[in-house]
Amino acid sequence: MRQLSAVAAVGLVLACPVWVWWAVGQLDADFDDLDYYMRPPELPPGLEPALGISGMAVAVVCAVVLVVGTWLEWFDLRWWQVIGPLVLAGIGTGYGWRILTAGGIGANIGAGAVMLFGVPTLFATLVWALVRSILLVRQARRRRS
């Protein structure tokens, strides 16, 4: 059951930015000649909704597996202290990517805000998750010995 919960946790964390990126959609201004901080990737027709719907389905299935596993007590509740912030970071990353690739007229102020606030927040969240996961693994090793 540990392998299933680990796969579900990784799937949830990786799927969240994809479905949020798809759900937000391209944020271009309604003008002809747009400026970009970063150009959005050129995707074949139909790939974007396929990625978004697949990401949403994976996220829902993985979340259900983890919630049921927590309820049945074969998934340690403390690991939500790692997964929760990583999911929030993924949601911010998916939304931030749409802001960075939005077309507009002149300066993309949103891109500046993402770089100024979003990147340090993402970094702090990743450090939190890394430190908390190391502490949880150490606690589990101490209990086994």
Short mmCIF file of N, CA and C in Angstrom, two decimals:
data_model
loop_
_atom_site.label_atom_id
_atom_site.label_comp_id
_atom_site.label_asym_id
_atom_site.label_seq_id
_atom_site.Cartn_x
_atom_site.Cartn_y
_atom_site.Cartn_z
N MET A 1 0.81 -1.20 0.00
CA MET A 1 0.00 0.00 0.00
C MET A 1 0.86 1.27 0.00
N ARG A 2 2.09 1.17 0.53
CA ARG A 2 2.96 2.35 0.52
C ARG A 2 3.30 2.77 -0.90
N GLN A 3 3.53 1.79 -1.79
CA GLN A 3 3.86 2.12 -3.17
C GLN A 3 2.69 2.82 -3.85
N LEU A 4 1.47 2.34 -3.59
CA LEU A 4 0.29 2.97 -4.18
C LEU A 4 0.13 4.40 -3.68
N SER A 5 0.33 4.62 -2.40
CA SER A 5 0.19 5.98 -1.87
C SER A 5 1.30 6.89 -2.40
N ALA A 6 2.51 6.35 -2.57
CA ALA A 6 3.60 7.17 -3.12
C ALA A 6 3.30 7.55 -4.57
N VAL A 7 2.81 6.60 -5.34
CA VAL A 7 2.47 6.88 -6.74
C VAL A 7 1.32 7.90 -6.80
N ALA A 8 0.33 7.73 -5.93
CA ALA A 8 -0.80 8.67 -5.90
C ALA A 8 -0.34 10.07 -5.50
N ALA A 9 0.58 10.16 -4.54
CA ALA A 9 1.08 11.47 -4.11
C ALA A 9 1.83 12.17 -5.25
N VAL A 10 2.70 11.43 -5.91
CA VAL A 10 3.45 12.00 -7.04
C VAL A 10 2.50 12.38 -8.16
N GLY A 11 1.55 11.52 -8.45
CA GLY A 11 0.58 11.82 -9.51
C GLY A 11 -0.23 13.07 -9.22
N LEU A 12 -0.65 13.23 -7.98
CA LEU A 12 -1.42 14.41 -7.60
C LEU A 12 -0.59 15.68 -7.74
N VAL A 13 0.63 15.63 -7.26
CA VAL A 13 1.49 16.81 -7.31
C VAL A 13 1.83 17.19 -8.75
N LEU A 14 2.06 16.21 -9.61
CA LEU A 14 2.42 16.51 -10.99
C LEU A 14 1.21 16.87 -11.86
N ALA A 15 0.04 16.37 -11.51
CA ALA A 15 -1.14 16.63 -12.33
C ALA A 15 -1.74 18.01 -12.07
N CYS A 16 -1.58 18.53 -10.87
CA CYS A 16 -2.22 19.81 -10.53
C CYS A 16 -1.80 20.98 -11.42
N PRO A 17 -0.50 21.18 -11.68
CA PRO A 17 -0.17 22.31 -12.55
C PRO A 17 -0.73 22.17 -13.95
N VAL A 18 -0.84 20.93 -14.43
CA VAL A 18 -1.32 20.71 -15.79
C VAL A 18 -2.80 21.07 -15.91
N TRP A 19 -3.62 20.58 -14.97
CA TRP A 19 -5.05 20.89 -15.12
C TRP A 19 -5.34 22.34 -14.82
N VAL A 20 -4.59 22.97 -13.91
CA VAL A 20 -4.81 24.40 -13.65
C VAL A 20 -4.41 25.22 -14.87
N TRP A 21 -3.28 24.86 -15.48
CA TRP A 21 -2.82 25.54 -16.70
C TRP A 21 -3.90 25.46 -17.78
N TRP A 22 -4.50 24.29 -17.93
CA TRP A 22 -5.55 24.11 -18.93
C TRP A 22 -6.82 24.87 -18.53
N ALA A 23 -7.22 24.77 -17.27
CA ALA A 23 -8.47 25.39 -16.82
C ALA A 23 -8.42 26.91 -16.92
N VAL A 24 -7.26 27.50 -16.66
CA VAL A 24 -7.13 28.96 -16.75
C VAL A 24 -7.22 29.40 -18.21
N GLY A 25 -6.60 28.68 -19.12
CA GLY A 25 -6.62 29.04 -20.53
C GLY A 25 -5.68 30.19 -20.84
N GLN A 26 -5.48 30.43 -22.12
CA GLN A 26 -4.56 31.49 -22.54
C GLN A 26 -5.14 32.84 -22.17
N LEU A 27 -4.31 33.70 -21.60
CA LEU A 27 -4.75 35.00 -21.08
C LEU A 27 -4.37 36.17 -21.99
N ASP A 28 -4.42 35.97 -23.29
CA ASP A 28 -4.04 37.03 -24.22
C ASP A 28 -5.03 38.19 -24.18
N ALA A 29 -4.50 39.40 -24.38
CA ALA A 29 -5.35 40.58 -24.51
C ALA A 29 -6.04 40.53 -25.87
N ASP A 30 -7.08 41.30 -26.02
CA ASP A 30 -7.87 41.28 -27.26
C ASP A 30 -7.37 42.34 -28.24
N PHE A 31 -6.12 42.18 -28.68
CA PHE A 31 -5.51 43.09 -29.65
C PHE A 31 -4.82 42.26 -30.72
N ASP A 32 -4.40 42.91 -31.80
CA ASP A 32 -3.78 42.19 -32.91
C ASP A 32 -2.29 41.95 -32.71
N ASP A 33 -1.55 42.97 -32.37
CA ASP A 33 -0.09 42.87 -32.26
C ASP A 33 0.30 42.76 -30.79
N LEU A 34 0.50 41.54 -30.31
CA LEU A 34 0.74 41.31 -28.89
C LEU A 34 2.23 41.19 -28.58
N ASP A 35 2.60 41.65 -27.40
CA ASP A 35 3.95 41.46 -26.86
C ASP A 35 3.88 40.33 -25.84
N TYR A 36 4.96 39.57 -25.75
CA TYR A 36 5.00 38.43 -24.84
C TYR A 36 6.24 38.51 -23.96
N TYR A 37 6.08 38.21 -22.70
CA TYR A 37 7.23 37.99 -21.83
C TYR A 37 7.89 36.68 -22.25
N MET A 38 7.05 35.66 -22.41
CA MET A 38 7.45 34.34 -22.94
C MET A 38 6.34 33.89 -23.87
N ARG A 39 6.70 33.40 -25.02
CA ARG A 39 5.67 32.89 -25.93
C ARG A 39 5.15 31.55 -25.42
N PRO A 40 3.83 31.34 -25.52
CA PRO A 40 3.30 30.03 -25.12
C PRO A 40 3.77 28.95 -26.09
N PRO A 41 3.84 27.72 -25.63
CA PRO A 41 4.29 26.65 -26.53
C PRO A 41 3.27 26.41 -27.64
N GLU A 42 3.77 26.06 -28.81
CA GLU A 42 2.91 25.71 -29.93
C GLU A 42 2.53 24.24 -29.79
N LEU A 43 1.27 23.98 -29.51
CA LEU A 43 0.79 22.62 -29.32
C LEU A 43 -0.11 22.23 -30.48
N PRO A 44 -0.07 20.96 -30.86
CA PRO A 44 -1.00 20.50 -31.91
C PRO A 44 -2.45 20.68 -31.46
N PRO A 45 -3.36 20.86 -32.40
CA PRO A 45 -4.77 21.02 -32.03
C PRO A 45 -5.27 19.80 -31.25
N GLY A 46 -5.99 20.06 -30.19
CA GLY A 46 -6.56 18.98 -29.40
C GLY A 46 -5.66 18.49 -28.27
N LEU A 47 -4.37 18.82 -28.30
CA LEU A 47 -3.46 18.34 -27.26
C LEU A 47 -3.70 19.06 -25.93
N GLU A 48 -3.96 20.37 -26.00
CA GLU A 48 -4.16 21.13 -24.76
C GLU A 48 -5.35 20.61 -23.95
N PRO A 49 -6.54 20.44 -24.57
CA PRO A 49 -7.65 19.89 -23.77
C PRO A 49 -7.39 18.45 -23.33
N ALA A 50 -6.71 17.67 -24.14
CA ALA A 50 -6.40 16.29 -23.74
C ALA A 50 -5.50 16.28 -22.51
N LEU A 51 -4.50 17.15 -22.50
CA LEU A 51 -3.61 17.25 -21.34
C LEU A 51 -4.37 17.73 -20.11
N GLY A 52 -5.21 18.74 -20.28
CA GLY A 52 -5.95 19.29 -19.16
C GLY A 52 -6.94 18.31 -18.55
N ILE A 53 -7.71 17.65 -19.40
CA ILE A 53 -8.69 16.69 -18.90
C ILE A 53 -7.99 15.49 -18.27
N SER A 54 -6.91 15.03 -18.89
CA SER A 54 -6.15 13.93 -18.31
C SER A 54 -5.55 14.32 -16.96
N GLY A 55 -5.00 15.54 -16.89
CA GLY A 55 -4.43 16.02 -15.64
C GLY A 55 -5.47 16.12 -14.55
N MET A 56 -6.68 16.58 -14.90
CA MET A 56 -7.74 16.67 -13.91
C MET A 56 -8.16 15.28 -13.44
N ALA A 57 -8.28 14.34 -14.36
CA ALA A 57 -8.68 12.98 -14.01
C ALA A 57 -7.63 12.32 -13.11
N VAL A 58 -6.37 12.49 -13.45
CA VAL A 58 -5.29 11.91 -12.63
C VAL A 58 -5.31 12.53 -11.24
N ALA A 59 -5.47 13.85 -11.17
CA ALA A 59 -5.49 14.52 -9.87
C ALA A 59 -6.65 14.04 -9.01
N VAL A 60 -7.82 13.88 -9.58
CA VAL A 60 -8.99 13.43 -8.82
C VAL A 60 -8.79 12.00 -8.33
N VAL A 61 -8.34 11.12 -9.21
CA VAL A 61 -8.14 9.72 -8.82
C VAL A 61 -7.08 9.62 -7.71
N CYS A 62 -5.97 10.33 -7.89
CA CYS A 62 -4.90 10.28 -6.89
C CYS A 62 -5.36 10.87 -5.56
N ALA A 63 -6.10 11.96 -5.60
CA ALA A 63 -6.61 12.56 -4.36
C ALA A 63 -7.55 11.60 -3.65
N VAL A 64 -8.41 10.92 -4.40
CA VAL A 64 -9.34 9.96 -3.79
C VAL A 64 -8.56 8.82 -3.15
N VAL A 65 -7.55 8.31 -3.85
CA VAL A 65 -6.73 7.23 -3.29
C VAL A 65 -6.08 7.67 -1.99
N LEU A 66 -5.55 8.88 -1.95
CA LEU A 66 -4.88 9.36 -0.74
C LEU A 66 -5.86 9.64 0.40
N VAL A 67 -7.02 10.18 0.08
CA VAL A 67 -8.01 10.45 1.13
C VAL A 67 -8.53 9.13 1.70
N VAL A 68 -8.85 8.18 0.84
CA VAL A 68 -9.31 6.87 1.32
C VAL A 68 -8.19 6.18 2.11
N GLY A 69 -6.96 6.27 1.62
CA GLY A 69 -5.83 5.68 2.34
C GLY A 69 -5.62 6.30 3.70
N THR A 70 -5.83 7.61 3.79
CA THR A 70 -5.71 8.28 5.08
C THR A 70 -6.83 7.83 6.01
N TRP A 71 -8.04 7.74 5.47
CA TRP A 71 -9.19 7.32 6.27
C TRP A 71 -9.03 5.88 6.78
N LEU A 72 -8.47 5.00 5.93
CA LEU A 72 -8.25 3.60 6.32
C LEU A 72 -6.96 3.41 7.12
N GLU A 73 -6.22 4.49 7.32
CA GLU A 73 -4.99 4.53 8.11
C GLU A 73 -3.84 3.71 7.53
N TRP A 74 -3.81 3.51 6.22
CA TRP A 74 -2.62 2.92 5.62
C TRP A 74 -1.77 3.98 4.92
N PHE A 75 -2.22 5.23 4.97
CA PHE A 75 -1.42 6.36 4.52
C PHE A 75 -1.27 7.31 5.70
N ASP A 76 -0.03 7.59 6.06
CA ASP A 76 0.26 8.42 7.23
C ASP A 76 -0.24 9.85 7.02
N LEU A 77 -1.08 10.29 7.91
CA LEU A 77 -1.69 11.61 7.85
C LEU A 77 -0.64 12.73 7.80
N ARG A 78 0.50 12.53 8.43
CA ARG A 78 1.53 13.58 8.49
C ARG A 78 2.09 13.92 7.12
N TRP A 79 2.00 12.99 6.16
CA TRP A 79 2.54 13.27 4.83
C TRP A 79 1.71 14.31 4.07
N TRP A 80 0.52 14.62 4.55
CA TRP A 80 -0.24 15.71 3.95
C TRP A 80 0.46 17.05 4.17
N GLN A 81 1.34 17.12 5.20
CA GLN A 81 2.12 18.34 5.44
C GLN A 81 3.12 18.58 4.32
N VAL A 82 3.43 17.56 3.56
CA VAL A 82 4.31 17.68 2.40
C VAL A 82 3.48 17.83 1.13
N ILE A 83 2.48 16.97 0.98
CA ILE A 83 1.69 16.94 -0.25
C ILE A 83 0.86 18.21 -0.42
N GLY A 84 0.24 18.68 0.65
CA GLY A 84 -0.60 19.88 0.57
C GLY A 84 0.14 21.10 0.03
N PRO A 85 1.28 21.47 0.60
CA PRO A 85 2.01 22.61 0.05
C PRO A 85 2.49 22.38 -1.38
N LEU A 86 2.86 21.14 -1.72
CA LEU A 86 3.29 20.88 -3.09
C LEU A 86 2.14 21.01 -4.08
N VAL A 87 0.96 20.60 -3.67
CA VAL A 87 -0.22 20.78 -4.53
C VAL A 87 -0.51 22.27 -4.72
N LEU A 88 -0.44 23.04 -3.64
CA LEU A 88 -0.64 24.49 -3.76
C LEU A 88 0.42 25.13 -4.65
N ALA A 89 1.67 24.66 -4.52
CA ALA A 89 2.74 25.17 -5.38
C ALA A 89 2.46 24.82 -6.84
N GLY A 90 1.94 23.63 -7.08
CA GLY A 90 1.59 23.23 -8.45
C GLY A 90 0.47 24.07 -9.03
N ILE A 91 -0.52 24.37 -8.20
CA ILE A 91 -1.62 25.23 -8.66
C ILE A 91 -1.08 26.62 -9.00
N GLY A 92 -0.23 27.15 -8.15
CA GLY A 92 0.39 28.45 -8.44
C GLY A 92 1.27 28.43 -9.67
N THR A 93 1.95 27.32 -9.87
CA THR A 93 2.82 27.20 -11.04
C THR A 93 2.01 27.16 -12.33
N GLY A 94 0.92 26.40 -12.34
CA GLY A 94 0.07 26.34 -13.53
C GLY A 94 -0.53 27.70 -13.87
N TYR A 95 -0.99 28.41 -12.86
CA TYR A 95 -1.57 29.73 -13.07
C TYR A 95 -0.48 30.74 -13.45
N GLY A 96 0.66 30.64 -12.77
CA GLY A 96 1.76 31.54 -13.07
C GLY A 96 2.29 31.37 -14.48
N TRP A 97 2.29 30.13 -14.97
CA TRP A 97 2.76 29.89 -16.34
C TRP A 97 1.85 30.60 -17.34
N ARG A 98 0.54 30.58 -17.09
CA ARG A 98 -0.38 31.27 -17.98
C ARG A 98 -0.16 32.78 -17.93
N ILE A 99 0.17 33.31 -16.78
CA ILE A 99 0.45 34.74 -16.68
C ILE A 99 1.74 35.09 -17.42
N LEU A 100 2.76 34.25 -17.28
CA LEU A 100 4.04 34.52 -17.94
C LEU A 100 3.93 34.46 -19.46
N THR A 101 3.00 33.64 -19.96
CA THR A 101 2.86 33.49 -21.42
C THR A 101 1.70 34.29 -21.99
N ALA A 102 1.13 35.19 -21.20
CA ALA A 102 0.01 36.00 -21.68
C ALA A 102 0.51 37.09 -22.63
N GLY A 103 -0.22 37.27 -23.70
CA GLY A 103 0.10 38.33 -24.64
C GLY A 103 -0.61 39.61 -24.25
N GLY A 104 0.09 40.71 -24.38
CA GLY A 104 -0.50 42.00 -24.02
C GLY A 104 0.12 43.11 -24.81
N ILE A 105 -0.23 44.31 -24.47
CA ILE A 105 0.32 45.49 -25.12
C ILE A 105 1.30 46.14 -24.13
N GLY A 106 2.56 46.17 -24.49
CA GLY A 106 3.56 46.76 -23.62
C GLY A 106 4.02 45.80 -22.54
N ALA A 107 4.28 46.32 -21.36
CA ALA A 107 4.84 45.53 -20.27
C ALA A 107 3.81 44.56 -19.70
N ASN A 108 4.27 43.37 -19.39
CA ASN A 108 3.42 42.36 -18.74
C ASN A 108 3.67 42.48 -17.24
N ILE A 109 2.87 43.29 -16.58
CA ILE A 109 3.05 43.55 -15.15
C ILE A 109 2.81 42.28 -14.34
N GLY A 110 1.89 41.44 -14.81
CA GLY A 110 1.63 40.18 -14.14
C GLY A 110 2.85 39.29 -14.13
N ALA A 111 3.61 39.29 -15.22
CA ALA A 111 4.84 38.48 -15.27
C ALA A 111 5.84 38.98 -14.23
N GLY A 112 5.93 40.28 -14.08
CA GLY A 112 6.81 40.83 -13.06
C GLY A 112 6.38 40.42 -11.66
N ALA A 113 5.08 40.42 -11.41
CA ALA A 113 4.58 40.01 -10.11
C ALA A 113 4.85 38.53 -9.86
N VAL A 114 4.68 37.71 -10.90
CA VAL A 114 4.98 36.27 -10.75
C VAL A 114 6.45 36.08 -10.42
N MET A 115 7.32 36.79 -11.10
CA MET A 115 8.75 36.64 -10.85
C MET A 115 9.14 37.20 -9.47
N LEU A 116 8.51 38.29 -9.06
CA LEU A 116 8.85 38.93 -7.79
C LEU A 116 8.30 38.18 -6.59
N PHE A 117 7.07 37.70 -6.69
CA PHE A 117 6.42 37.05 -5.54
C PHE A 117 6.27 35.54 -5.71
N GLY A 118 5.93 35.12 -6.92
CA GLY A 118 5.65 33.71 -7.15
C GLY A 118 6.87 32.81 -7.05
N VAL A 119 7.96 33.23 -7.65
CA VAL A 119 9.17 32.39 -7.65
C VAL A 119 9.72 32.21 -6.23
N PRO A 120 9.88 33.27 -5.43
CA PRO A 120 10.34 33.04 -4.05
C PRO A 120 9.37 32.20 -3.22
N THR A 121 8.08 32.38 -3.44
CA THR A 121 7.09 31.58 -2.72
C THR A 121 7.20 30.12 -3.13
N LEU A 122 7.36 29.87 -4.42
CA LEU A 122 7.55 28.50 -4.90
C LEU A 122 8.81 27.88 -4.30
N PHE A 123 9.89 28.62 -4.29
CA PHE A 123 11.14 28.11 -3.73
C PHE A 123 10.97 27.80 -2.24
N ALA A 124 10.35 28.68 -1.49
CA ALA A 124 10.14 28.45 -0.05
C ALA A 124 9.26 27.23 0.18
N THR A 125 8.25 27.05 -0.65
CA THR A 125 7.38 25.89 -0.52
C THR A 125 8.13 24.60 -0.80
N LEU A 126 8.96 24.60 -1.82
CA LEU A 126 9.75 23.41 -2.14
C LEU A 126 10.75 23.09 -1.02
N VAL A 127 11.35 24.11 -0.45
CA VAL A 127 12.28 23.88 0.67
C VAL A 127 11.50 23.33 1.87
N TRP A 128 10.34 23.89 2.17
CA TRP A 128 9.51 23.37 3.26
C TRP A 128 9.21 21.89 3.04
N ALA A 129 8.76 21.54 1.85
CA ALA A 129 8.39 20.15 1.56
C ALA A 129 9.60 19.23 1.69
N LEU A 130 10.74 19.67 1.23
CA LEU A 130 11.95 18.85 1.33
C LEU A 130 12.35 18.63 2.79
N VAL A 131 12.39 19.70 3.56
CA VAL A 131 12.78 19.60 4.97
C VAL A 131 11.77 18.75 5.74
N ARG A 132 10.49 18.98 5.50
CA ARG A 132 9.46 18.21 6.23
C ARG A 132 9.51 16.74 5.86
N SER A 133 9.76 16.42 4.59
CA SER A 133 9.84 15.02 4.19
C SER A 133 11.06 14.34 4.79
N ILE A 134 12.18 15.05 4.87
CA ILE A 134 13.38 14.48 5.51
C ILE A 134 13.09 14.19 6.98
N LEU A 135 12.44 15.12 7.67
CA LEU A 135 12.11 14.90 9.08
C LEU A 135 11.15 13.72 9.26
N LEU A 136 10.17 13.59 8.38
CA LEU A 136 9.23 12.47 8.47
C LEU A 136 9.92 11.13 8.24
N VAL A 137 10.85 11.08 7.30
CA VAL A 137 11.59 9.84 7.05
C VAL A 137 12.46 9.50 8.25
N ARG A 138 13.11 10.48 8.82
CA ARG A 138 13.94 10.23 10.01
C ARG A 138 13.11 9.73 11.19
N GLN A 139 11.93 10.32 11.39
CA GLN A 139 11.05 9.87 12.47
C GLN A 139 10.61 8.42 12.24
N ALA A 140 10.32 8.08 11.02
CA ALA A 140 9.90 6.71 10.72
C ALA A 140 11.04 5.73 10.95
N ARG A 141 12.25 6.11 10.61
CA ARG A 141 13.42 5.22 10.84
C ARG A 141 13.67 5.03 12.32
N ARG A 142 13.51 6.11 13.10
CA ARG A 142 13.72 5.99 14.56
C ARG A 142 12.71 5.05 15.20
N ARG A 143 11.47 5.12 14.74
CA ARG A 143 10.44 4.26 15.30
C ARG A 143 10.67 2.79 14.96
N ARG A 144 11.25 2.53 13.78
CA ARG A 144 11.50 1.14 13.38
C ARG A 144 12.66 0.52 14.16
N SER A 145 13.63 1.36 14.57
CA SER A 145 14.80 0.79 15.26
C SER A 145 14.67 0.75 16.75
#
